[in-house]
CSV table of C-alpha atoms and ligand atoms in Angstrom, one decimal:
chain,number,residue,atom,x,y,z
R,1,MET,CA,19.4,10.2,-5.8
R,2,LEU,CA,21.1,13.4,-5.0
R,3,ILE,CA,18.3,15.6,-2.5
R,4,ARG,CA,18.9,18.7,-2.4
R,5,ARG,CA,17.4,21.3,0.8
R,6,ARG,CA,15.8,24.7,-0.2
R,7,ARG,CA,17.0,27.0,2.3
R,8,SER,CA,14.0,29.7,3.7
R,9,TRP,CA,15.1,32.5,1.0
R,10,GLU,CA,15.3,30.9,-1.8
R,11,ILE,CA,12.2,31.0,-4.1
R,12,ALA,CA,11.3,27.2,-5.3
R,13,GLU,CA,12.5,27.5,-9.2
R,14,ARG,CA,8.7,26.2,-10.0
R,15,GLU,CA,7.8,30.1,-9.3
R,16,ALA,CA,10.7,31.3,-11.8
R,17,THR,CA,10.3,31.6,-15.5
R,18,PRO,CA,11.8,28.2,-16.5
R,19,GLU,CA,13.7,28.9,-19.3
R,20,ALA,CA,12.2,27.0,-21.7
R,21,LEU,CA,9.2,28.8,-21.3
R,22,PHE,CA,11.9,32.0,-22.1
R,23,VAL,CA,12.9,30.2,-25.1
R,24,ALA,CA,9.2,28.9,-26.7
R,25,ARG,CA,7.8,32.5,-26.4
R,26,ARG,CA,10.6,34.1,-27.9
R,27,SER,CA,9.9,31.5,-30.8
R,28,LEU,CA,6.4,31.9,-30.8
R,29,LEU,CA,6.4,35.8,-31.2
R,30,LYS,CA,8.9,35.3,-34.2
R,31,ALA,CA,6.3,33.5,-35.4
R,32,GLY,CA,3.6,36.0,-35.7
R,33,ALA,CA,0.0,36.5,-34.7
R,34,ALA,CA,-1.4,32.8,-34.6
R,35,ALA,CA,1.5,31.4,-33.0
R,36,LEU,CA,0.7,34.5,-29.9
R,37,VAL,CA,-2.3,32.6,-29.6
R,38,ALA,CA,-0.7,28.8,-28.8
R,39,GLU,CA,1.9,31.1,-26.6
R,40,THR,CA,-1.0,30.2,-23.5
R,41,LEU,CA,-0.6,26.2,-23.8
R,42,TRP,CA,2.2,24.5,-22.0
R,43,PRO,CA,5.2,23.6,-24.5
R,44,GLN,CA,4.3,19.8,-24.1
R,45,GLN,CA,0.7,20.3,-25.0
R,46,LEU,CA,2.1,22.3,-28.0
R,47,PHE,CA,4.3,19.3,-29.2
R,48,ALA,CA,1.9,16.7,-28.1
R,49,ALA,CA,-0.6,18.2,-30.6
R,50,SER,CA,2.0,18.4,-33.6
R,51,ASP,CA,3.1,14.6,-33.2
R,52,PRO,CA,2.6,12.5,-36.1
R,53,THR,CA,1.1,9.5,-34.0
R,54,ALA,CA,-1.4,11.7,-33.0
R,55,ASP,CA,-4.1,9.5,-34.4
R,56,LEU,CA,-3.1,6.2,-32.0
R,57,TYR,CA,-4.7,8.1,-29.2
R,58,PRO,CA,-6.5,7.3,-27.1
R,59,ALA,CA,-5.6,3.8,-27.1
R,60,LYS,CA,-8.2,0.8,-26.0
R,61,ARG,CA,-7.3,0.5,-21.9
R,62,ASN,CA,-6.1,-3.1,-21.0
R,63,PRO,CA,-8.6,-4.1,-17.9
R,64,ALA,CA,-6.2,-6.4,-16.3
R,65,PHE,CA,-4.2,-3.6,-15.1
R,66,LYS,CA,-5.7,-1.8,-12.6
R,67,LEU,CA,-5.0,0.3,-9.2
R,68,ASP,CA,-5.3,0.4,-5.9
R,69,ARG,CA,-5.8,3.9,-5.1
R,70,PRO,CA,-6.8,7.4,-7.7
R,71,LEU,CA,-4.9,8.4,-10.7
R,72,THR,CA,-2.6,11.4,-10.3
R,73,PRO,CA,-3.3,13.9,-12.0
R,74,GLU,CA,-1.8,15.3,-15.3
R,75,SER,CA,-1.0,18.5,-14.2
R,76,VAL,CA,0.4,17.5,-10.8
R,77,ASN,CA,2.5,14.8,-13.0
R,78,THR,CA,3.8,16.6,-15.9
R,79,HIS,CA,5.2,19.3,-13.2
R,80,TYR,CA,7.1,17.1,-10.9
R,81,ASN,CA,9.4,14.9,-12.9
R,82,ASN,CA,13.4,13.8,-12.5
R,83,PHE,CA,14.9,14.4,-15.8
R,84,TYR,CA,18.6,14.7,-14.9
R,85,GLU,CA,19.4,16.1,-18.7
R,86,PHE,CA,17.7,19.2,-18.0
R,87,SER,CA,17.9,19.7,-14.4
R,88,MET,CA,18.2,18.1,-10.8
R,89,SER,CA,15.4,20.0,-9.9
R,90,LYS,CA,11.4,18.7,-9.8
R,91,ASP,CA,11.0,21.5,-13.1
R,92,ALA,CA,13.3,19.0,-15.1
R,93,GLY,CA,10.2,18.1,-17.1
R,94,GLN,CA,9.1,21.8,-18.4
R,95,LEU,CA,12.7,22.6,-19.4
R,96,ALA,CA,12.8,19.4,-21.7
R,97,SER,CA,10.5,21.1,-24.4
R,98,VAL,CA,13.5,22.1,-25.8
R,99,LEU,CA,14.5,18.9,-26.8
R,100,PRO,CA,14.0,18.4,-30.6
R,101,ILE,CA,11.6,15.0,-30.4
R,102,ARG,CA,11.5,14.0,-34.7
R,103,PRO,CA,13.3,13.1,-36.8
R,104,TRP,CA,14.0,10.4,-34.5
R,105,SER,CA,15.7,7.4,-34.6
R,106,VAL,CA,16.2,4.0,-32.0
R,107,HIS,CA,18.9,1.8,-33.2
R,108,ILE,CA,18.2,-1.6,-32.2
R,109,ASP,CA,21.4,-3.5,-32.1
R,110,GLY,CA,24.0,-5.9,-30.4
R,111,LEU,CA,23.2,-10.2,-30.2
R,112,VAL,CA,20.9,-9.5,-32.9
R,113,GLU,CA,20.0,-11.4,-36.0
R,114,LYS,CA,19.8,-8.1,-38.0
R,115,PRO,CA,21.2,-4.9,-36.1
R,116,GLN,CA,18.2,-1.9,-37.4
R,117,THR,CA,17.5,1.6,-37.1
R,118,LEU,CA,13.9,2.7,-37.0
R,119,ALA,CA,12.5,5.4,-37.4
R,120,ILE,CA,10.4,6.5,-34.6
R,121,ASP,CA,6.9,6.5,-36.1
R,122,ASP,CA,7.9,3.7,-37.7
R,123,LEU,CA,8.5,1.4,-34.7
R,124,ILE,CA,5.3,2.7,-32.9
R,125,ARG,CA,3.1,1.9,-36.1
R,126,ARG,CA,4.1,-1.5,-36.2
R,127,MET,CA,3.8,-1.9,-32.3
R,128,PRO,CA,0.2,-3.0,-31.0
R,129,LEU,CA,-0.8,-0.2,-28.6
R,130,GLU,CA,-2.8,-0.2,-25.7
R,131,GLU,CA,-3.2,1.7,-22.2
R,132,ARG,CA,-2.6,0.3,-18.5
R,133,LEU,CA,-3.3,2.3,-15.3
R,134,TYR,CA,0.6,1.5,-13.6
R,135,ARG,CA,2.2,2.6,-10.5
R,136,HIS,CA,5.5,4.4,-10.1
R,137,ARG,CA,7.7,4.5,-7.2
R,138,CYS,CA,10.7,6.9,-7.2
R,139,VAL,CA,13.4,5.5,-4.4
R,140,GLU,CA,13.1,8.8,-3.3
R,141,THR,CA,10.1,7.6,-1.5
R,142,TRP,CA,7.6,9.6,-3.6
R,143,ALA,CA,4.8,7.5,-6.0
R,144,MET,CA,2.4,8.5,-8.7
R,145,THR,CA,-0.3,6.4,-10.9
R,146,ILE,CA,-0.2,6.9,-14.5
R,147,PRO,CA,-2.4,5.9,-17.1
R,148,TRP,CA,0.5,4.8,-19.9
R,149,THR,CA,-0.1,4.2,-23.5
R,150,GLY,CA,2.3,1.7,-25.4
R,151,PHE,CA,3.2,-1.9,-26.2
R,152,PRO,CA,4.9,-4.7,-24.2
R,153,LEU,CA,8.3,-4.4,-24.2
R,154,LYS,CA,8.2,-8.6,-25.2
R,155,THR,CA,6.4,-7.2,-28.1
R,156,LEU,CA,10.0,-5.2,-29.3
R,157,VAL,CA,12.4,-8.0,-28.2
R,158,ASP,CA,10.5,-10.5,-30.5
R,159,TYR,CA,10.5,-8.1,-33.5
R,160,ALA,CA,14.3,-7.7,-32.6
R,161,LYS,CA,15.2,-11.6,-32.5
R,162,PRO,CA,18.1,-11.6,-30.2
R,163,LEU,CA,20.4,-14.3,-30.2
R,164,ALA,CA,20.8,-17.2,-28.3
R,165,GLY,CA,23.7,-15.3,-26.2
R,166,ALA,CA,21.8,-12.7,-25.4
R,167,LYS,CA,21.4,-12.2,-21.7
R,168,TYR,CA,21.0,-8.6,-20.9
R,169,ILE,CA,19.1,-5.4,-22.3
R,170,ARG,CA,20.9,-2.4,-22.3
R,171,PHE,CA,19.1,1.2,-22.9
R,172,GLN,CA,20.6,4.3,-23.8
R,173,THR,CA,19.0,8.0,-23.5
R,174,PHE,CA,20.2,10.6,-26.4
R,175,LYS,CA,22.8,12.6,-25.6
R,176,GLU,CA,22.8,16.2,-26.7
R,177,PRO,CA,24.4,18.8,-24.7
R,178,LYS,CA,23.8,21.6,-26.9
R,179,VAL,CA,20.2,20.9,-26.5
R,180,ALA,CA,20.3,19.4,-22.4
R,181,PRO,CA,21.7,21.0,-20.1
R,182,GLY,CA,22.4,18.8,-17.8
R,183,GLN,CA,24.8,16.7,-19.8
R,184,ARG,CA,27.1,19.7,-19.9
R,185,GLN,CA,27.9,18.3,-16.2
R,186,PHE,CA,31.0,16.3,-17.0
R,187,TRP,CA,31.1,14.3,-13.4
R,188,TYR,CA,27.4,12.7,-14.5
R,189,PRO,CA,28.3,9.6,-16.9
R,190,TRP,CA,26.2,10.8,-20.3
R,191,PRO,CA,24.6,9.4,-21.9
R,192,TYR,CA,21.9,7.6,-19.4
R,193,THR,CA,21.6,4.2,-19.7
R,194,GLU,CA,19.4,1.0,-18.1
R,195,GLY,CA,19.4,-2.2,-18.1
R,196,LEU,CA,16.9,-5.5,-17.7
R,197,THR,CA,17.4,-9.2,-17.7
R,198,MET,CA,15.9,-11.4,-20.7
R,199,ALA,CA,13.3,-12.8,-18.0
R,200,GLU,CA,12.9,-9.2,-16.7
R,201,ALA,CA,12.3,-7.3,-20.1
R,202,THR,CA,9.9,-10.2,-21.6
R,203,ASN,CA,8.0,-10.3,-18.7
R,204,ASP,CA,3.9,-9.2,-19.2
R,205,LEU,CA,4.6,-6.0,-17.1
R,206,ALA,CA,7.7,-4.6,-18.7
R,207,PHE,CA,6.4,-1.6,-21.2
R,208,MET,CA,7.8,0.7,-23.7
R,209,VAL,CA,5.8,3.5,-23.1
R,210,THR,CA,5.0,6.1,-26.2
R,211,GLY,CA,2.0,8.3,-24.9
R,212,ALA,CA,0.4,9.3,-21.2
R,213,TYR,CA,-3.2,10.8,-20.4
R,214,GLY,CA,-4.6,9.9,-23.4
R,215,LYS,CA,-1.9,11.5,-25.7
R,216,PRO,CA,1.2,11.1,-27.1
R,217,LEU,CA,4.1,10.9,-24.8
R,218,ALA,CA,5.1,14.7,-23.4
R,219,LYS,CA,8.7,15.9,-23.0
R,220,CYS,CA,8.8,15.5,-19.2
R,221,PHE,CA,7.9,12.1,-19.5
R,222,GLY,CA,10.7,11.0,-21.4
R,223,ALA,CA,8.7,11.2,-25.4
R,224,PRO,CA,9.1,9.7,-27.6
R,225,LEU,CA,9.9,6.8,-25.9
R,226,ARG,CA,10.6,5.6,-22.5
R,227,LEU,CA,10.5,2.0,-20.6
R,228,ALA,CA,7.8,1.2,-17.7
R,229,VAL,CA,9.0,-1.4,-15.3
R,230,PRO,CA,6.5,-0.6,-12.5
R,231,TRP,CA,8.0,-3.2,-9.8
R,232,LYS,CA,11.1,-1.6,-9.6
R,233,TYR,CA,12.5,1.7,-8.7
R,234,GLY,CA,11.8,4.6,-11.2
R,235,PHE,CA,15.1,5.4,-11.9
R,236,LYS,CA,15.0,1.8,-14.0
R,237,SER,CA,12.6,3.5,-16.4
R,238,ILE,CA,14.7,5.3,-19.0
R,239,LYS,CA,13.7,8.0,-20.4
R,240,SER,CA,14.1,9.4,-24.3
R,241,ILE,CA,15.7,6.2,-25.4
R,242,VAL,CA,18.0,6.2,-28.4
R,243,ARG,CA,19.6,2.9,-28.2
R,244,ILE,CA,18.6,-0.7,-27.1
R,245,SER,CA,21.1,-3.1,-27.3
R,246,PHE,CA,21.3,-7.2,-27.0
R,247,VAL,CA,24.4,-8.0,-24.6
R,248,ALA,CA,26.0,-10.7,-23.0
R,249,GLU,CA,26.9,-9.2,-20.2
R,250,ARG,CA,25.2,-7.0,-17.0
R,251,PRO,CA,25.3,-3.4,-18.1
R,252,LYS,CA,26.7,-0.9,-15.9
R,253,THR,CA,24.0,1.4,-14.9
R,254,PHE,CA,23.9,5.6,-14.5
R,255,TRP,CA,22.8,5.3,-11.4
R,256,GLU,CA,24.9,2.2,-10.6
R,257,THR,CA,28.0,4.3,-12.1
R,258,LEU,CA,27.8,6.8,-9.8
R,259,GLY,CA,26.6,5.1,-6.4
R,260,PRO,CA,27.1,1.4,-6.4
R,261,SER,CA,26.1,1.3,-2.5
R,262,GLU,CA,22.9,3.4,-3.4
R,263,TYR,CA,21.5,2.2,-6.1
R,264,GLY,CA,22.1,-1.2,-8.1
R,265,PHE,CA,21.0,-3.1,-10.9
R,266,TRP,CA,18.1,-4.5,-9.7
R,267,ALA,CA,16.2,-1.9,-7.4
R,268,ASN,CA,13.2,-3.8,-7.2
R,269,VAL,CA,10.7,-2.1,-4.7
R,270,ASN,CA,10.6,-3.4,-1.0
R,271,PRO,CA,9.5,-1.7,2.3
R,272,ASN,CA,11.6,-3.5,4.5
R,273,VAL,CA,15.3,-3.2,2.6
R,274,PRO,CA,15.7,1.0,3.9
R,275,HIS,CA,18.1,3.0,0.9
R,276,PRO,CA,21.5,3.6,2.8
R,277,ARG,CA,20.2,6.8,3.5
R,278,TRP,CA,16.2,6.6,4.1
R,279,SER,CA,13.6,4.2,4.9
R,280,GLN,CA,11.9,2.7,2.4
R,281,ALA,CA,8.9,1.6,4.1
R,282,THR,CA,6.2,4.4,3.2
R,283,GLU,CA,5.6,6.7,0.6
R,284,GLU,CA,4.1,10.3,-0.2
R,285,MET,CA,1.7,10.4,-3.0
R,286,ILE,CA,2.5,13.0,-5.1
R,287,GLY,CA,-1.0,15.4,-5.7
R,288,THR,CA,-2.9,14.7,-2.0
R,289,GLY,CA,-1.0,17.0,0.0
R,290,GLY,CA,1.6,15.0,1.5
R,291,GLN,CA,-0.5,12.0,2.3
R,292,ARG,CA,1.4,8.6,2.8
R,293,ARG,CA,0.8,5.0,2.1
R,294,PRO,CA,2.9,2.3,2.9
R,295,THR,CA,5.1,1.1,0.4
R,296,LEU,CA,4.5,-2.5,-1.2
R,297,LEU,CA,6.5,-5.1,-1.8
R,298,PHE,CA,7.4,-5.0,-5.7
R,299,ASN,CA,5.3,-1.9,-5.1
R,300,GLY,CA,2.6,-4.3,-5.0
R,301,TYR,CA,2.8,-6.5,-8.6
R,302,GLY,CA,4.4,-9.6,-6.5
R,303,GLU,CA,1.9,-12.2,-8.5
R,304,GLU,CA,3.6,-11.4,-11.3
R,305,VAL,CA,7.3,-10.6,-10.7
R,306,ALA,CA,8.4,-12.2,-7.9
R,307,GLY,CA,8.8,-15.3,-9.9
R,308,LEU,CA,11.5,-13.7,-11.9
R,309,TYR,CA,14.0,-14.1,-8.7
R,310,LYS,CA,13.6,-17.5,-7.6
R,311,GLY,CA,16.7,-19.4,-6.7
R,312,ILE,CA,18.8,-15.7,-7.3
R,313,THR,CA,21.1,-15.6,-4.3
R,314,GLY,CA,24.1,-13.1,-3.2
R,315,GLU,CA,22.8,-10.3,-4.7
R,316,LYS,CA,20.7,-7.1,-3.9
R,317,LEU,CA,17.7,-7.3,-5.3
R,318,PHE,CA,16.3,-4.8,-3.6
R,319,MET,CA,18.7,-1.8,-4.0
Z,1,LIG,N1,15.8,8.6,-18.0
Z,1,LIG,C1,16.5,9.5,-18.1
Z,1,LIG,N2,17.3,9.6,-19.0
Z,1,LIG,N3,17.2,10.8,-17.4
Z,1,LIG,C2,16.5,10.9,-15.3
Z,1,LIG,O1,17.2,11.8,-14.9
Z,1,LIG,N4,15.1,9.6,-13.9
Z,1,LIG,C3,14.7,8.6,-12.8
Z,1,LIG,C4,13.8,8.3,-14.4
Z,1,LIG,N5,14.0,8.2,-15.7
Z,1,LIG,C5,15.6,10.3,-15.5
Z,1,LIG,C6,15.1,8.6,-16.4
Z,1,LIG,C7,13.9,8.7,-12.5
Z,1,LIG,S1,14.9,8.9,-11.1
Z,1,LIG,C8,12.3,8.3,-12.1
Z,1,LIG,S2,11.7,8.9,-10.5
Z,1,LIG,C9,12.2,8.5,-13.0
Z,1,LIG,O2,12.6,8.7,-14.5
Z,1,LIG,C10,10.9,9.7,-13.9
Z,1,LIG,O3,9.8,9.6,-14.1
Z,1,LIG,P1,8.7,10.7,-14.3
Z,1,LIG,O4,9.4,12.1,-14.4
Z,1,LIG,O5,7.7,10.6,-15.8
Z,1,LIG,O6,8.0,10.8,-12.8
């Protein structure tokens, strides 16, 4: 990721009024006195409250997914996000409040029996929702723990009925430069894309996320649909997905296109393989006042996923 150091005279972006709050405030003022009460809420809470699938939350927790560390508080997590479509700063999630998430369609296409387009609420209601506690490790060396709600990606793969030639899945985020200021930066290869092998996608840990903290997914986390592949660096966990394509060739991803020597296709977490510009040996737990912990191989999920990579040679599996 691109890391920008703040000079001593600059105020932190979080100290300035985020554009999204300013815009939300103006429209609420127009809406009248009742809306003024709501104005004091954070925008992502406003949107979650009106979510058409709100009745599905909180979903039952799957006790198989346990953590070795405390959960990151929601108030911390919603104010420390990577969402380059909106900003390169960690306040990007707040700016994402302007993204319209209904109506929202997800296209399933490529090498499948029958390509189709699903309205997000139909898709979510078809899938078996559960809550899982996952670790999240960004390639920038920060980490969090999150109670995600969603469904195994394998359920969606089965539903899509891929053809024998499908070897990879390519995921794509929306492209709306009018709404997302980051997408007006033409030097980025928008839209954001990511990919998994079919074996990775059908591993039980690969999770399609529709909610967090017992509620429909907030926009800062990539509502209404994102991926969570917790054994890989966070950039693989693509947000706000609009297209899921089954393909024969390995897809070239957003970050791989930008920096192939720094961000590869596989991006499995490994403390012993440094990023070309920094060590990956330790990680900072966000919200703990700077506490660092040793990084875990496959982010602690080796038992579940190490087998996926047996016999793969000549590949940079940890970049
Ligand atoms: N997906 C999209 N569409 N755009 C992004 O900028 N950032 C990635 C990933 N998915 C990103 C994205 C990175 S680098 C990380 S670490 C995680 O989202 C951050 O997720 P979080 O903000 O929920 O912690």
